[in-house]
């Protein structure tokens, strides 16, 4: 069955996914900023003829990494905007985790993950591969030569700024909606208060009328004989 992993286990597990690969490696992460040790392991795997697939939303490749990507033939790049999953697997081992492919995650966060083996967790492994195929089908395959591969912090920064701007627009729309909704609610409350006020006034009027009528009826009653 699947094994639970903490931060160190996830980190070493990802390295093992790359180093132990025999025919293919698939690395899925929203933000790619490959640490140097993992990059070196990928180069070794590529030299062994291992087919490599990288799927990301944003990336921050170094110049050396960009050059290697352009020159490598058994490497496939995909970009998927809606990606928020971290999954790394080879022919037999799969890591599904909260850890992204960057040194910051490893050094600064407490991460969790699970190790799935094809041999002992067949159904789980199969479902994850099917989901990966679905992501690849919806993603855009990149041409390392024709497409502009992101490099340096400026590229990542631009995309982060773009995300911030989109978030600001979303917040502005939400605030506008909440303002309109609040105004409608206040109007409903005022209308309800006016209705209750009129209803209370009518009730008091009816009560006063009833008291007056009863007082008159009491005054008309004959005095009892002594």
Coordinates of C-alpha atoms in Angstrom, one line a residue, residues 77-204:
X77 CA 7.6 20.3 -22.3
X78 CA 3.9 21.1 -21.5
X79 CA 2.3 24.2 -20.1
X80 CA -1.0 24.0 -18.3
X81 CA -2.4 27.2 -16.8
X82 CA -4.8 25.5 -14.4
X83 CA -2.2 23.3 -12.8
X84 CA -2.0 23.1 -9.1
X85 CA -0.7 19.5 -8.5
X86 CA 2.7 18.1 -7.7
X87 CA 3.3 14.6 -9.0
X88 CA 6.5 12.9 -10.0
X89 CA 6.8 9.4 -11.3
X90 CA 8.9 7.0 -13.4
X91 CA 8.1 3.4 -14.6
X92 CA 7.5 2.1 -11.1
X93 CA 7.6 4.9 -8.4
X94 CA 5.3 7.8 -8.0
X95 CA 5.4 10.7 -5.5
X96 CA 2.2 12.7 -5.0
X97 CA 3.0 15.6 -2.7
X98 CA 2.6 19.2 -1.6
X99 CA 6.3 19.9 -2.4
X100 CA 7.1 21.9 -5.5
X101 CA 10.3 21.6 -7.6
X102 CA 12.3 24.3 -6.0
X103 CA 14.8 24.6 -3.2
X104 CA 12.7 27.1 -1.3
X105 CA 10.0 24.4 -0.6
X106 CA 12.6 21.9 0.6
X107 CA 14.3 24.4 2.9
X108 CA 11.5 26.5 4.3
X109 CA 8.3 24.4 4.4
X110 CA 7.0 21.3 6.1
X111 CA 5.8 19.1 3.3
X112 CA 3.8 15.8 3.0
X113 CA 3.4 13.2 0.4
X114 CA 2.8 9.6 -0.5
X115 CA 4.9 7.0 -2.3
X116 CA 2.9 4.9 -4.7
X117 CA 4.4 1.8 -6.3
X118 CA 3.1 0.4 -9.6
X119 CA 3.5 -3.2 -8.4
X120 CA 1.8 -3.0 -5.1
X121 CA -0.6 -0.1 -5.7
X122 CA -1.7 -0.9 -9.2
X123 CA -5.2 0.8 -9.2
X124 CA -4.0 4.0 -7.5
X125 CA -1.0 4.2 -9.8
X126 CA -3.2 3.6 -12.8
X127 CA -5.7 6.4 -11.8
X128 CA -2.9 8.9 -11.3
X129 CA -1.5 8.1 -14.8
X130 CA -4.9 8.5 -16.4
X131 CA -5.3 11.9 -14.7
X132 CA -1.8 12.8 -16.0
X133 CA -2.8 11.9 -19.5
X134 CA -5.9 14.1 -19.1
X135 CA -3.7 17.0 -18.0
X136 CA -1.4 16.5 -21.0
X137 CA -4.3 16.4 -23.4
X138 CA -5.5 19.7 -22.1
X139 CA -2.0 21.3 -21.9
X140 CA -0.1 23.1 -24.6
X141 CA 3.0 21.2 -25.8
X142 CA 5.9 23.6 -26.1
X143 CA 8.6 23.7 -28.8
X144 CA 11.9 24.5 -27.0
X145 CA 13.1 26.3 -30.1
X146 CA 10.1 28.2 -31.3
X147 CA 8.5 28.9 -28.0
X148 CA 10.1 31.4 -25.6
X149 CA 11.2 29.5 -22.6
X150 CA 11.1 31.5 -19.4
X151 CA 14.5 32.3 -17.9
X152 CA 15.7 34.4 -15.0
X153 CA 13.7 35.9 -12.2
X154 CA 12.3 38.7 -14.4
X155 CA 10.2 36.3 -16.3
X156 CA 8.8 34.7 -13.2
X157 CA 8.3 38.1 -11.6
X158 CA 6.3 39.3 -14.6
X159 CA 4.0 36.4 -14.4
X160 CA 3.6 36.9 -10.6
X161 CA 2.8 40.5 -11.2
X162 CA 0.2 39.5 -13.8
X163 CA -1.3 37.1 -11.3
X164 CA -1.4 39.9 -8.7
X165 CA -3.2 42.1 -11.2
X166 CA -5.7 39.4 -12.0
X167 CA -6.2 38.8 -8.3
X168 CA -6.8 42.6 -7.7
X169 CA -9.4 42.6 -10.4
X170 CA -11.1 39.6 -8.9
X171 CA -11.1 41.3 -5.5
X172 CA -12.5 44.5 -7.0
X173 CA -15.3 42.6 -8.7
X174 CA -16.0 40.8 -5.4
X175 CA -16.1 44.0 -3.4
X176 CA -18.4 45.6 -6.0
X177 CA -20.7 42.6 -5.8
X178 CA -20.7 42.6 -2.0
X179 CA -21.4 46.4 -2.0
X180 CA -24.4 46.0 -4.3
X181 CA -25.6 43.0 -2.3
X182 CA -25.2 44.9 1.0
X183 CA -27.2 47.9 -0.4
X184 CA -29.9 45.5 -1.5
X185 CA -29.9 43.9 1.9
X186 CA -30.1 47.3 3.6
X187 CA -33.0 48.3 1.4
X188 CA -34.8 45.1 2.3
X189 CA -34.1 45.7 6.0
X190 CA -35.5 49.3 5.7
X191 CA -38.6 48.1 3.9
X192 CA -39.0 45.4 6.5
X193 CA -38.6 47.9 9.3
X194 CA -41.2 50.3 7.7
X195 CA -43.6 47.4 7.4
X196 CA -43.1 46.4 11.0
X197 CA -43.5 50.0 12.2
X198 CA -46.8 50.4 10.4
X199 CA -48.0 47.0 11.6
X200 CA -47.1 47.9 15.2
X201 CA -48.8 51.3 14.8
X202 CA -51.9 49.5 13.5
X203 CA -51.8 47.0 16.3
X204 CA -51.5 49.8 18.9

